[in-house]
PDB file of C-alpha atoms in Angstrom:
ATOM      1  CA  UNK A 515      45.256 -23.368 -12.138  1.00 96.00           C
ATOM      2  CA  UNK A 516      42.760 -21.506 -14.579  1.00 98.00           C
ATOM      3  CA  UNK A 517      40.997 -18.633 -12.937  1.00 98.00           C
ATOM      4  CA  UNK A 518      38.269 -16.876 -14.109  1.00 98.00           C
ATOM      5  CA  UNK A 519      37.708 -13.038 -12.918  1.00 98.00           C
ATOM      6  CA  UNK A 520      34.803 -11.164 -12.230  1.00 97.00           C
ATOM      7  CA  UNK A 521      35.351  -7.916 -10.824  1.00 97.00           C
ATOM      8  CA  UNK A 522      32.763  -5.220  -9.989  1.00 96.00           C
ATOM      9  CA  UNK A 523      34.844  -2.046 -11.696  1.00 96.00           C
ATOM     10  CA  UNK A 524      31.830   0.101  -9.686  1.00 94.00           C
ATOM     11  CA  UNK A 525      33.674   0.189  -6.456  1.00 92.00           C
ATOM     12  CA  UNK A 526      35.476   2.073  -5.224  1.00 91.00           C
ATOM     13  CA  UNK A 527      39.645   1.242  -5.730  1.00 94.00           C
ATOM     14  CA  UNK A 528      37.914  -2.090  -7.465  1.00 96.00           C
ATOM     15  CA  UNK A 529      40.146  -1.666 -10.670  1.00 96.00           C
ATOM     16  CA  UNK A 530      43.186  -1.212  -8.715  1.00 96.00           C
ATOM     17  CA  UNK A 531      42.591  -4.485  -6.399  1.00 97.00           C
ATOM     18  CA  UNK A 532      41.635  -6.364  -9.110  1.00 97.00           C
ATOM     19  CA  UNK A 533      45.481  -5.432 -10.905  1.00 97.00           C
ATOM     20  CA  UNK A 534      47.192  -6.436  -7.927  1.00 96.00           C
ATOM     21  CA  UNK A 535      45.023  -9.763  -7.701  1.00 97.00           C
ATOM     22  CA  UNK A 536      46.106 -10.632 -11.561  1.00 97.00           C
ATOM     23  CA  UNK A 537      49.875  -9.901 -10.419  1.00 96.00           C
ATOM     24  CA  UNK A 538      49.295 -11.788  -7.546  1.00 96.00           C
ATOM     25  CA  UNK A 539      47.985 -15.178  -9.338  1.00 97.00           C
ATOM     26  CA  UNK A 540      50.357 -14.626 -11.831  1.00 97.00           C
ATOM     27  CA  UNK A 541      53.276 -15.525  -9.559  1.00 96.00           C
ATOM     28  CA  UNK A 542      51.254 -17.840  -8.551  1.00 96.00           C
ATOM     29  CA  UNK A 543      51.329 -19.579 -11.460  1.00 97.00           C
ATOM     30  CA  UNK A 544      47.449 -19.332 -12.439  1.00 97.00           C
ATOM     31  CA  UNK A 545      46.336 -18.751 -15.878  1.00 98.00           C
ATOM     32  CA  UNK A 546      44.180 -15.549 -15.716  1.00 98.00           C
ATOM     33  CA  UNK A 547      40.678 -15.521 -17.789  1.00 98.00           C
ATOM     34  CA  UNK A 548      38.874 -12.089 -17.812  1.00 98.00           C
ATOM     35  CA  UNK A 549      35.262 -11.415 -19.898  1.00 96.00           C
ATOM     36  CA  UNK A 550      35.987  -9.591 -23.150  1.00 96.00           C
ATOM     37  CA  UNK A 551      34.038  -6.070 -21.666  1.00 95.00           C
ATOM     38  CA  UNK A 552      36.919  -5.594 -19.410  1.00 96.00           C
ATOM     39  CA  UNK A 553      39.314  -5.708 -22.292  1.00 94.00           C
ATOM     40  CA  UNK A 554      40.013  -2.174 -22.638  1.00 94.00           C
ATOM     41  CA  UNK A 555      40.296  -1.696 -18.225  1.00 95.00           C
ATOM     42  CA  UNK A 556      43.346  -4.269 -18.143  1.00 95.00           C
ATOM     43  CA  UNK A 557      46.266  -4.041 -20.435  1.00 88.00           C
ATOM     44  CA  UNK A 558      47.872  -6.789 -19.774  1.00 91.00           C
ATOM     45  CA  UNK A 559      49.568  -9.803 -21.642  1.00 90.00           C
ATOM     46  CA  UNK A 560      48.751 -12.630 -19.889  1.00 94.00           C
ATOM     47  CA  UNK A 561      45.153 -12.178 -19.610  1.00 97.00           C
ATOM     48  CA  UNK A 562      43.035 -15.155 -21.967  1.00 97.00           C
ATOM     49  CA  UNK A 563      39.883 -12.755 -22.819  1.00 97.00           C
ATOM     50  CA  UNK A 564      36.440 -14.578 -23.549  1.00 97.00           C
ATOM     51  CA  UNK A 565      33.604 -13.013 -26.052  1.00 96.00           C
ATOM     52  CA  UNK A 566      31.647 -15.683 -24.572  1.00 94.00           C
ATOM     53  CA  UNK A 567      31.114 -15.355 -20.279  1.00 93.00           C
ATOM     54  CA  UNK A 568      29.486 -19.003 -20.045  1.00 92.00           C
ATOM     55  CA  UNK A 569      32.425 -20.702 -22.080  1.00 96.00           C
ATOM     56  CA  UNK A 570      35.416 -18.394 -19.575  1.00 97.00           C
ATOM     57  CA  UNK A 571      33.100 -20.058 -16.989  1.00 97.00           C
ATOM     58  CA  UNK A 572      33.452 -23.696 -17.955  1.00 96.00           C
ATOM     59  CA  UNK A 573      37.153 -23.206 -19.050  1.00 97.00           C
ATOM     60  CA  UNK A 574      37.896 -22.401 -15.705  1.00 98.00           C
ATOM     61  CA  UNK A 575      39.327 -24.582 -12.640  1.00 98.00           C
ATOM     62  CA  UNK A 576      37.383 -21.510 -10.168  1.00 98.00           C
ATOM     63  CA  UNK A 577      35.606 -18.275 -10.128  1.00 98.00           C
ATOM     64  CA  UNK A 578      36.953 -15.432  -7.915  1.00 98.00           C
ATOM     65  CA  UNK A 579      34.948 -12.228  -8.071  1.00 98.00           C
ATOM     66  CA  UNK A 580      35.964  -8.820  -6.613  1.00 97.00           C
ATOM     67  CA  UNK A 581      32.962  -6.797  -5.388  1.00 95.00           C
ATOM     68  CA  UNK A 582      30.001  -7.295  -2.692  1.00 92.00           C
ATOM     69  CA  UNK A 583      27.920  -9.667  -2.015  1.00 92.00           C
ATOM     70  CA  UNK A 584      25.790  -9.067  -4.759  1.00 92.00           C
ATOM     71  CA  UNK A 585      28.763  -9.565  -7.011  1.00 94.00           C
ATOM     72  CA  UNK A 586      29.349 -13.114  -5.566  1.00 95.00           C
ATOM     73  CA  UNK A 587      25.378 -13.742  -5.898  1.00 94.00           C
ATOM     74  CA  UNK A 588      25.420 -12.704  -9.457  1.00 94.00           C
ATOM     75  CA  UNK A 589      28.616 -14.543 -10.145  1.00 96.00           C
ATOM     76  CA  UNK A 590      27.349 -17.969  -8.072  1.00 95.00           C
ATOM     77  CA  UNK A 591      24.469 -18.935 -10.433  1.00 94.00           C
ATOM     78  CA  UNK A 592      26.977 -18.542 -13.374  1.00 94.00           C
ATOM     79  CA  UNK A 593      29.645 -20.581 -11.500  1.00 97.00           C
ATOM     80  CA  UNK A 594      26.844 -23.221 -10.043  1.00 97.00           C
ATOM     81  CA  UNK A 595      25.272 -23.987 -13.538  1.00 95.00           C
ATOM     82  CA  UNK A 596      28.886 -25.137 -14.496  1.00 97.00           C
ATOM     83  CA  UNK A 597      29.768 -27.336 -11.559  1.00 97.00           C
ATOM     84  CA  UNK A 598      32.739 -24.695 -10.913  1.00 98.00           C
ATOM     85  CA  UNK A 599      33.842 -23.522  -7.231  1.00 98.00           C
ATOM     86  CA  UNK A 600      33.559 -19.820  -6.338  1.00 98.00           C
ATOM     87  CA  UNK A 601      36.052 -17.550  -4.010  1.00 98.00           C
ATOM     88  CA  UNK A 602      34.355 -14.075  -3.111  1.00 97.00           C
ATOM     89  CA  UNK A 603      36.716 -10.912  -2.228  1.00 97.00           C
ATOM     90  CA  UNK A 604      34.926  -8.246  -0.174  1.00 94.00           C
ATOM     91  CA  UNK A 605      34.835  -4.881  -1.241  1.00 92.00           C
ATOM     92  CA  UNK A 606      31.737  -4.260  -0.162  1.00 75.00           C
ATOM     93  CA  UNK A 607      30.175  -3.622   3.626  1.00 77.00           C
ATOM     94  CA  UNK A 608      29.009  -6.886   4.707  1.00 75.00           C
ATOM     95  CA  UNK A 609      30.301  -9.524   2.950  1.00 80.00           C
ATOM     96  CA  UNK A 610      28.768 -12.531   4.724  1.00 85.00           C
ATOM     97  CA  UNK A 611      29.116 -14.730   1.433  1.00 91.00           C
ATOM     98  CA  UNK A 612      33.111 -13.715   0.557  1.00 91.00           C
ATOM     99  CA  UNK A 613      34.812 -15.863   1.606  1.00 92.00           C
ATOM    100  CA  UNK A 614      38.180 -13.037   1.749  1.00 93.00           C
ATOM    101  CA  UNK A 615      38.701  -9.403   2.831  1.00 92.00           C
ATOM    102  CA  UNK A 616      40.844  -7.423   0.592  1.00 93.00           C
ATOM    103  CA  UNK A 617      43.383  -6.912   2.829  1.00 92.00           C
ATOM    104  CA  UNK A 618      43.585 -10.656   3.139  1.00 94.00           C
ATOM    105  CA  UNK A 619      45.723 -11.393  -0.318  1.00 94.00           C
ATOM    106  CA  UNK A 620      48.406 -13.900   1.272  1.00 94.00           C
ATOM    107  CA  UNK A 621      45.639 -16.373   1.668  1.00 95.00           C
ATOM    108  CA  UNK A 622      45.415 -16.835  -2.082  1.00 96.00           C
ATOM    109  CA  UNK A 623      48.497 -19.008  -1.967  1.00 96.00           C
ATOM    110  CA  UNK A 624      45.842 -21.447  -0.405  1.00 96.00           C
ATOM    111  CA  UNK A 625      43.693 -21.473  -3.208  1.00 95.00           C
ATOM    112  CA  UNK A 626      46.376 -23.405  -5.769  1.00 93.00           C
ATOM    113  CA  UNK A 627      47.800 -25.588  -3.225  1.00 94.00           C
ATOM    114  CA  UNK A 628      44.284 -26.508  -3.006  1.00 93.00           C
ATOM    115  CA  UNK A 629      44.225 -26.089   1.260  1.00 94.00           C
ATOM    116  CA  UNK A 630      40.510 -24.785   1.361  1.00 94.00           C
ATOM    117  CA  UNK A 631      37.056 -25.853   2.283  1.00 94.00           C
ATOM    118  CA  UNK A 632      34.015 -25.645  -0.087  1.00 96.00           C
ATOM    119  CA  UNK A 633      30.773 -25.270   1.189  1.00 96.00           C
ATOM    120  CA  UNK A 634      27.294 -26.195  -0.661  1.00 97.00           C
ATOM    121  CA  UNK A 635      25.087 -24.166  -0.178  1.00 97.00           C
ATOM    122  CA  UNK A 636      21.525 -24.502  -1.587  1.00 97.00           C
ATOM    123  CA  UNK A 637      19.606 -22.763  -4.708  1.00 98.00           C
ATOM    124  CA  UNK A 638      16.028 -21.938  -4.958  1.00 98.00           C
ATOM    125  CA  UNK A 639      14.610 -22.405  -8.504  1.00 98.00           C
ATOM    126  CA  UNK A 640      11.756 -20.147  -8.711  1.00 98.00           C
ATOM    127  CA  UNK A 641       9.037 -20.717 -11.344  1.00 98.00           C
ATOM    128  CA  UNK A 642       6.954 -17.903 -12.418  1.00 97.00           C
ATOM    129  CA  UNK A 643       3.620 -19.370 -13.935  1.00 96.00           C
ATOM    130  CA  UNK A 644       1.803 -16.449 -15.255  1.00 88.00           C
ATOM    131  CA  UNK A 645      -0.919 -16.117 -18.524  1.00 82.00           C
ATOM    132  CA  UNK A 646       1.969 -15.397 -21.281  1.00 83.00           C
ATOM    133  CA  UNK A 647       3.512 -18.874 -19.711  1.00 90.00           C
ATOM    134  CA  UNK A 648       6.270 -19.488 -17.284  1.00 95.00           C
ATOM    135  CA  UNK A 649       9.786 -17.965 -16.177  1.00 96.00           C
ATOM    136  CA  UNK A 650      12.632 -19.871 -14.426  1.00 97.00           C
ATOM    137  CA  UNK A 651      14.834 -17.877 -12.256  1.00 98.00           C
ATOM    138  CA  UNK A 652      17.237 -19.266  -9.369  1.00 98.00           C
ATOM    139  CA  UNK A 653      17.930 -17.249  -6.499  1.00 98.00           C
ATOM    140  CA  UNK A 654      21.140 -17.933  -3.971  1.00 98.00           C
ATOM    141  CA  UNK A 655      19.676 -15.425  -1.022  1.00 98.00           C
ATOM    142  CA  UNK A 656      16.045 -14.825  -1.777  1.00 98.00           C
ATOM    143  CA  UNK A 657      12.713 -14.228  -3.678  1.00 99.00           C
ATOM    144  CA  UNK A 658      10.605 -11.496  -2.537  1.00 98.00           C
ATOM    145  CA  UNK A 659       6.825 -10.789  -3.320  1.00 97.00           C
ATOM    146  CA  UNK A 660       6.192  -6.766  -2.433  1.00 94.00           C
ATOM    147  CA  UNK A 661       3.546  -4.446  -3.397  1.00 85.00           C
ATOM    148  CA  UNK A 662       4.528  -1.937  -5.954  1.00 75.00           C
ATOM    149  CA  UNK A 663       4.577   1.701  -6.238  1.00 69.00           C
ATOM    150  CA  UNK A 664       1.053   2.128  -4.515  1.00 68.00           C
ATOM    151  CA  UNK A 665       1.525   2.323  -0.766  1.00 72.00           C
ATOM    152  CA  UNK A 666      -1.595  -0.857  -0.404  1.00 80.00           C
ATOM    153  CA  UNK A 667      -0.867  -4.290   0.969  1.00 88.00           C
ATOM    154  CA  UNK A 668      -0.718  -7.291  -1.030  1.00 91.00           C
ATOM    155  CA  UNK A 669      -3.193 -10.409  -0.178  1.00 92.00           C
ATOM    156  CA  UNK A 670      -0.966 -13.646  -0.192  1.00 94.00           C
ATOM    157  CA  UNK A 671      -2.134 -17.124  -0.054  1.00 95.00           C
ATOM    158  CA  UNK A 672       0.769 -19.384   0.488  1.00 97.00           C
ATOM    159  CA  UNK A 673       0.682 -23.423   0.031  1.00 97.00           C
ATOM    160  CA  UNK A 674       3.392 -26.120   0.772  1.00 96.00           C
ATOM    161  CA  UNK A 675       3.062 -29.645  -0.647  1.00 93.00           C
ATOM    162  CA  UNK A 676      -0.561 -28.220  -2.450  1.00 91.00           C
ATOM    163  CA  UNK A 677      -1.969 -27.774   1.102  1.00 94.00           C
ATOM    164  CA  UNK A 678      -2.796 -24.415   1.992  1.00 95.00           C
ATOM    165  CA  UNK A 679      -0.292 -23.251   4.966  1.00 94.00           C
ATOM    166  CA  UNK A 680      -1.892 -19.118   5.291  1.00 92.00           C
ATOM    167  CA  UNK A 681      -2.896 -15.994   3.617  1.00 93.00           C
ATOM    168  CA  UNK A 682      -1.260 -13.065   4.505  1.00 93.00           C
ATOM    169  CA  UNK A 683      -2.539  -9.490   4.470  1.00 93.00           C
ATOM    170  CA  UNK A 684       1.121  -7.804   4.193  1.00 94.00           C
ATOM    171  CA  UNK A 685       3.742  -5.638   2.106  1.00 94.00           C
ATOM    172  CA  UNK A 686       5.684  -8.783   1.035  1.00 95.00           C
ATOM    173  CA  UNK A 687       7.119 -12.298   1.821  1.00 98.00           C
ATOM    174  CA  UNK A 688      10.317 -13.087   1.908  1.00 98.00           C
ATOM    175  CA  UNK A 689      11.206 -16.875   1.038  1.00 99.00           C
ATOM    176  CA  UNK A 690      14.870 -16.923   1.878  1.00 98.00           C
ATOM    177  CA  UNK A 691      17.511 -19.900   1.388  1.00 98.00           C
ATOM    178  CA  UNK A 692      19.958 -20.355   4.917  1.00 98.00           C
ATOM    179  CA  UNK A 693      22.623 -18.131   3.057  1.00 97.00           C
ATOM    180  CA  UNK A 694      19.741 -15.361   2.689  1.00 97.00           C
ATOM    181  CA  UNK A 695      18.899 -15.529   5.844  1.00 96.00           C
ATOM    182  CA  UNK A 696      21.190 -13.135   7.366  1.00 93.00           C
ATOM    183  CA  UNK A 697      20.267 -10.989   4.614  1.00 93.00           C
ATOM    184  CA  UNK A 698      16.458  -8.831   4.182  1.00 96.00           C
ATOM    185  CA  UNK A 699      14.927 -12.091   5.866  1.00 97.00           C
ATOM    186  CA  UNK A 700      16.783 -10.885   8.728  1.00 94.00           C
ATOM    187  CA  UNK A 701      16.083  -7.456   8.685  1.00 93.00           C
ATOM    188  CA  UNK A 702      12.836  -8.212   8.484  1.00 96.00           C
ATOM    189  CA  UNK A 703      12.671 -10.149  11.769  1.00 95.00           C
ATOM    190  CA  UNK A 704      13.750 -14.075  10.188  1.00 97.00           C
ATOM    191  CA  UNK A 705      15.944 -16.155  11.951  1.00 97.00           C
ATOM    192  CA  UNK A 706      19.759 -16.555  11.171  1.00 96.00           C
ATOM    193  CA  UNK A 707      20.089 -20.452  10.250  1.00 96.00           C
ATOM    194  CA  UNK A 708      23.188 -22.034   9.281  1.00 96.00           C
ATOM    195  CA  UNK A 709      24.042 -21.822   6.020  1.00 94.00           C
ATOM    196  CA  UNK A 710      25.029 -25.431   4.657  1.00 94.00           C
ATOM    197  CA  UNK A 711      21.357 -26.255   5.825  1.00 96.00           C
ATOM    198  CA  UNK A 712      18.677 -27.171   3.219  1.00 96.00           C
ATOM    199  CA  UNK A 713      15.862 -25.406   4.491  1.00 97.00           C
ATOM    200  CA  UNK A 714      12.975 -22.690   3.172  1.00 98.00           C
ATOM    201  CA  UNK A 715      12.638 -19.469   5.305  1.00 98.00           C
ATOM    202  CA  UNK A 716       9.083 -17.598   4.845  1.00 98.00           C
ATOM    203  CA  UNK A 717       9.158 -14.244   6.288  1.00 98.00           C
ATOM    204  CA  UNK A 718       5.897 -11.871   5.927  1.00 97.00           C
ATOM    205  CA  UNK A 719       6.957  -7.915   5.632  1.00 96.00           C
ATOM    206  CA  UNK A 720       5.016  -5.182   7.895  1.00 94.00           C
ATOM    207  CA  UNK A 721       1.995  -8.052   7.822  1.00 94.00           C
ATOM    208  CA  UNK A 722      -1.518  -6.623   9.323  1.00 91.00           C
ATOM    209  CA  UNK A 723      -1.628  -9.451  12.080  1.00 85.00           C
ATOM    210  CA  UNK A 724      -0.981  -9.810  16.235  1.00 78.00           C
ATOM    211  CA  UNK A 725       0.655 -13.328  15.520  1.00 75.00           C
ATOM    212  CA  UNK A 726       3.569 -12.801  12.136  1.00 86.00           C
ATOM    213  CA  UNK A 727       5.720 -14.871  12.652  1.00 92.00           C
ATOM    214  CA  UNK A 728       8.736 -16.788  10.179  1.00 96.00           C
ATOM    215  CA  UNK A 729       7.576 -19.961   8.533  1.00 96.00           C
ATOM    216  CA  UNK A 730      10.476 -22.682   8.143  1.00 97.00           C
ATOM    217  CA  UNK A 731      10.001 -25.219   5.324  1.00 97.00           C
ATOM    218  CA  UNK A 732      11.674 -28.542   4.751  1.00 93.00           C
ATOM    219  CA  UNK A 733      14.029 -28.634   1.545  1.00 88.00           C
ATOM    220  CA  UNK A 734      11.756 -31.336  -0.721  1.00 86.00           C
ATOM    221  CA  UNK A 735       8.592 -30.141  -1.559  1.00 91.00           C
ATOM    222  CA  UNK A 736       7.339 -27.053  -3.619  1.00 96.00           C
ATOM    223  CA  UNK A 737       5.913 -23.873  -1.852  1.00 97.00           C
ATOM    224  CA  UNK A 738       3.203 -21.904  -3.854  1.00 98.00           C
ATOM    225  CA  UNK A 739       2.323 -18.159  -3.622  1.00 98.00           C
ATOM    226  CA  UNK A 740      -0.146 -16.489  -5.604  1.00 95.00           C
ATOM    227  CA  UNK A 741      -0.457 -12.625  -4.701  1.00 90.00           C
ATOM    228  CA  UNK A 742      -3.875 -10.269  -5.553  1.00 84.00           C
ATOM    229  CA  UNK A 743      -4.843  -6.420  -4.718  1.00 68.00           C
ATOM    230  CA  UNK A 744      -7.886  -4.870  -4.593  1.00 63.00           C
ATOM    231  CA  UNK A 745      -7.677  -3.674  -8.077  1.00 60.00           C
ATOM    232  CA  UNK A 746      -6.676  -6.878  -9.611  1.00 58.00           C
ATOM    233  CA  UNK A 747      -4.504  -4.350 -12.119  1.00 61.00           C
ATOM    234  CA  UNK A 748      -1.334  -5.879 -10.707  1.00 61.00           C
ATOM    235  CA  UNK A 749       0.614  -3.956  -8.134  1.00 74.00           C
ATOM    236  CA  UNK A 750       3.112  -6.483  -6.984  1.00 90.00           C
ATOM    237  CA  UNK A 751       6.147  -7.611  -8.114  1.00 93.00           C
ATOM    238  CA  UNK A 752       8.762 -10.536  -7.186  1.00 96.00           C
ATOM    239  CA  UNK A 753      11.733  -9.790  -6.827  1.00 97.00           C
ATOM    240  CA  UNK A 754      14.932 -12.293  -7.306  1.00 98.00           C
ATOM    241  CA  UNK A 755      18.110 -11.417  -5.698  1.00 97.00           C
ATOM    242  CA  UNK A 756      17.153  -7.917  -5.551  1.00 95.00           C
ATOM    243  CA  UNK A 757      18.458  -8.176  -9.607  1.00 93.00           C
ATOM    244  CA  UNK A 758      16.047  -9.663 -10.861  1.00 94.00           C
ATOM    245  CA  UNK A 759      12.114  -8.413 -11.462  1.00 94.00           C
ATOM    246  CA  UNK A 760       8.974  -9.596 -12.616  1.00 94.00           C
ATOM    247  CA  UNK A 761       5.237  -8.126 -12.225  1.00 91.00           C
ATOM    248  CA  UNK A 762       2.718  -9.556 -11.139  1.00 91.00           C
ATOM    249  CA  UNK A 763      -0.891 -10.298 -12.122  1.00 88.00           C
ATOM    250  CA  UNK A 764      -4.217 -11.507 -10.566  1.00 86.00           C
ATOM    251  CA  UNK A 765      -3.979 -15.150 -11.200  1.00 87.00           C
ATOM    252  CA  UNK A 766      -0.506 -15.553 -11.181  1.00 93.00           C
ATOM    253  CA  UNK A 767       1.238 -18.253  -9.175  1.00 96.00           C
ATOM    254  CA  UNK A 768       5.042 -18.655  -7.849  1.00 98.00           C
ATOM    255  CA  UNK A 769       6.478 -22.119  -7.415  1.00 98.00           C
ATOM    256  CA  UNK A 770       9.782 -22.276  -5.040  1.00 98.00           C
ATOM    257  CA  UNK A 771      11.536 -25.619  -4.731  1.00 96.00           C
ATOM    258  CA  UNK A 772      15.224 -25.897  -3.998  1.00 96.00           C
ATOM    259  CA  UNK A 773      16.718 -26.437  -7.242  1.00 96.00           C
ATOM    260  CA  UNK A 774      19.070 -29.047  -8.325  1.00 94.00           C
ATOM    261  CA  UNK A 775      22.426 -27.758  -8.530  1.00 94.00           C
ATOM    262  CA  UNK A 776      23.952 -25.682  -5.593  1.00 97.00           C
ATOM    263  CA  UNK A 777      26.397 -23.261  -5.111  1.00 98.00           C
ATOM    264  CA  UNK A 778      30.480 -24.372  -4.175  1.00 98.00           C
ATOM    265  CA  UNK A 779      31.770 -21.716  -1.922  1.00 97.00           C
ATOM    266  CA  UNK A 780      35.167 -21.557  -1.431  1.00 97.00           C
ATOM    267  CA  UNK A 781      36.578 -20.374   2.388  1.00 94.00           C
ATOM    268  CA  UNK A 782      40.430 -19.664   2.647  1.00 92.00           C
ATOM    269  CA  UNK A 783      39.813 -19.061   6.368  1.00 83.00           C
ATOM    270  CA  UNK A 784      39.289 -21.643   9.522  1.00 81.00           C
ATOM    271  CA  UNK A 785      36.546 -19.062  10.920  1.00 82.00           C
ATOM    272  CA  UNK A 786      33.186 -20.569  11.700  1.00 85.00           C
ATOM    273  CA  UNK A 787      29.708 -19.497  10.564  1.00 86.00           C
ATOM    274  CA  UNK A 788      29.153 -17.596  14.067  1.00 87.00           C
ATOM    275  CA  UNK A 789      32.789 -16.178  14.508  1.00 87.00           C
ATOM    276  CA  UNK A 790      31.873 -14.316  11.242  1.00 81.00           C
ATOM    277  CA  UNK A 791      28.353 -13.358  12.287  1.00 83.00           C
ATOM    278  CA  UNK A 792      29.621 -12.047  15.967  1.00 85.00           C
ATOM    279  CA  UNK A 793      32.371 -10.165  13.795  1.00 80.00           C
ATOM    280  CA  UNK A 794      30.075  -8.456  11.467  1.00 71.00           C
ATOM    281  CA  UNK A 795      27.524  -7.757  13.772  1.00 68.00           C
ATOM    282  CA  UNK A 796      30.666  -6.245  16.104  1.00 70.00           C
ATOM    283  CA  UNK A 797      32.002  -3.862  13.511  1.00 64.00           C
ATOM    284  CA  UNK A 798      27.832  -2.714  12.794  1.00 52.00           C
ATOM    285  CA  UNK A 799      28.059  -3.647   9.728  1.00 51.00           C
ATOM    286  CA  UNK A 800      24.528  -4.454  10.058  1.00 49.00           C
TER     287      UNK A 800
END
């Protein structure tokens, strides 16, 4: 089996994992690919190094990333665009899209004798549409429109299907996919909704109204949001995946449709959505 390896060398003990996780699909019998960048971090034979991260990507039978979640988020569009499956290992605190722990290792073996479930789980493909012309970016938890650095709210008028649904008077929206929605959605008072659902979650931030309240959209039709201030001079910004950022001007628009590719999670364990939910929120790890 031909992995490809994407480990987040930022955390902590990360480089040290990630050698035993080579050694450990090595006996395996895996073929190990690694991006080119890491070259000098892992001295070791066997590793195929790429100059070229989208062509390691579609060489590969899988993706397995070592990090967060926002290692498995950045990995999962990569892995998604290729039609390739993707096992997360947690390093991080949460890690409601890994799919293993790190002290969980042994369970690899189920990876190449292929006894694992994938689950899809839905991409938004967010259009920017702004006067220099437009921007595609895909987003596997959310998109978030925010004010910016001045401490003003943001007016948002928000349409689904091209009928208007609301304007908002707020800090932000949150439009979150299911798998986002046990992430800032839900600190910001969304609902947790099963992730292998194709659904649309709207979730205002701080919004100056008695009746705020999370929006839920079906998955086939495009929502709009266009954002304005007081001073038209642009203080709000969307944000992608909390990587990803783009200002915003008066005028501009935001088209959010689920896109046409998903993300293939790969789970090693038999644990359900809500075992994992009751487990995290049990350890207050959020």
């Amino acid at each position: 089996m031909k992995i490809a390896l994407m480990p987040n060398l930022s955390k902590q003990n990360a480089h040290t994992y990630t050698v035993r996780i080579i050694k450990r699909l090595l006996e395996l019998q895996c073929e190990i690919f690694l991006y080119a960048k890491y070259r000098d971090y892992f001295d070791i034979q066997a590793i195929h190094f790429y100059e070229d991260f989208s062509d390691m990507v579609r060489e590969c039978d899988a993706v397995i990333t070592i990090g967060g979640d926002g290692t498995i988020i950045h990995a999962a569009k990569h892995a998604a665009a290729a039609a390739k499956p993707i096992l997360g290992i947690n390093l991080g605190r949460i890690g409601f899209v890994a799919g293993l722990e790190i002290d969980e290792l042994d369970k690899l073996e189920y990876l190449i004798s292929g006894d694992y479930k994938v689950e899809n789980r839905m991409l938004l493909k967010v259009t920017v549409h702004t006067g220099a012309g437009e921007r595609e970016i895909y987003a596997l938890n959310d998109a978030v429109v925010s004010r910016g650095s001045l401490s003003r709210m943001v007016d948002l008028s928000v349409s689904y299907t091209g009928s208007k649904v609301t304007q908002y008077r707020a800090d932000g929206l949150i439009v979150s996919t299911p798998t986002g929605s046990t992430a800032y959605s839900l600190s910001a008072g969304g609902p947790v909704i099963e992730p292998e659902m194709r659904c649309m979650v709207l979730t205002p931030i701080c919004a100056h109204s008695l009746f705020s309240r999370s929006v839920i959209f079906g998955p086939d039709e495009k929502l709009s949001i266009s954002a304005s201030t007081r001073d038209g001079e642009g203080n709000a910004y969307l944000t992608v995946d909390g990587e990803t950022s783009v200002l915003l001007r008066e005028r501009d628009v935001i088209d959010i449709l689920p896109a046409a590719h998903s993300v293939r999670l790969i789970k090693l364990k038999n644990k359900g959505f809500y075992e994992i939910l009751n487990e995290k929120l049990s350890e207050r790890r959020i």
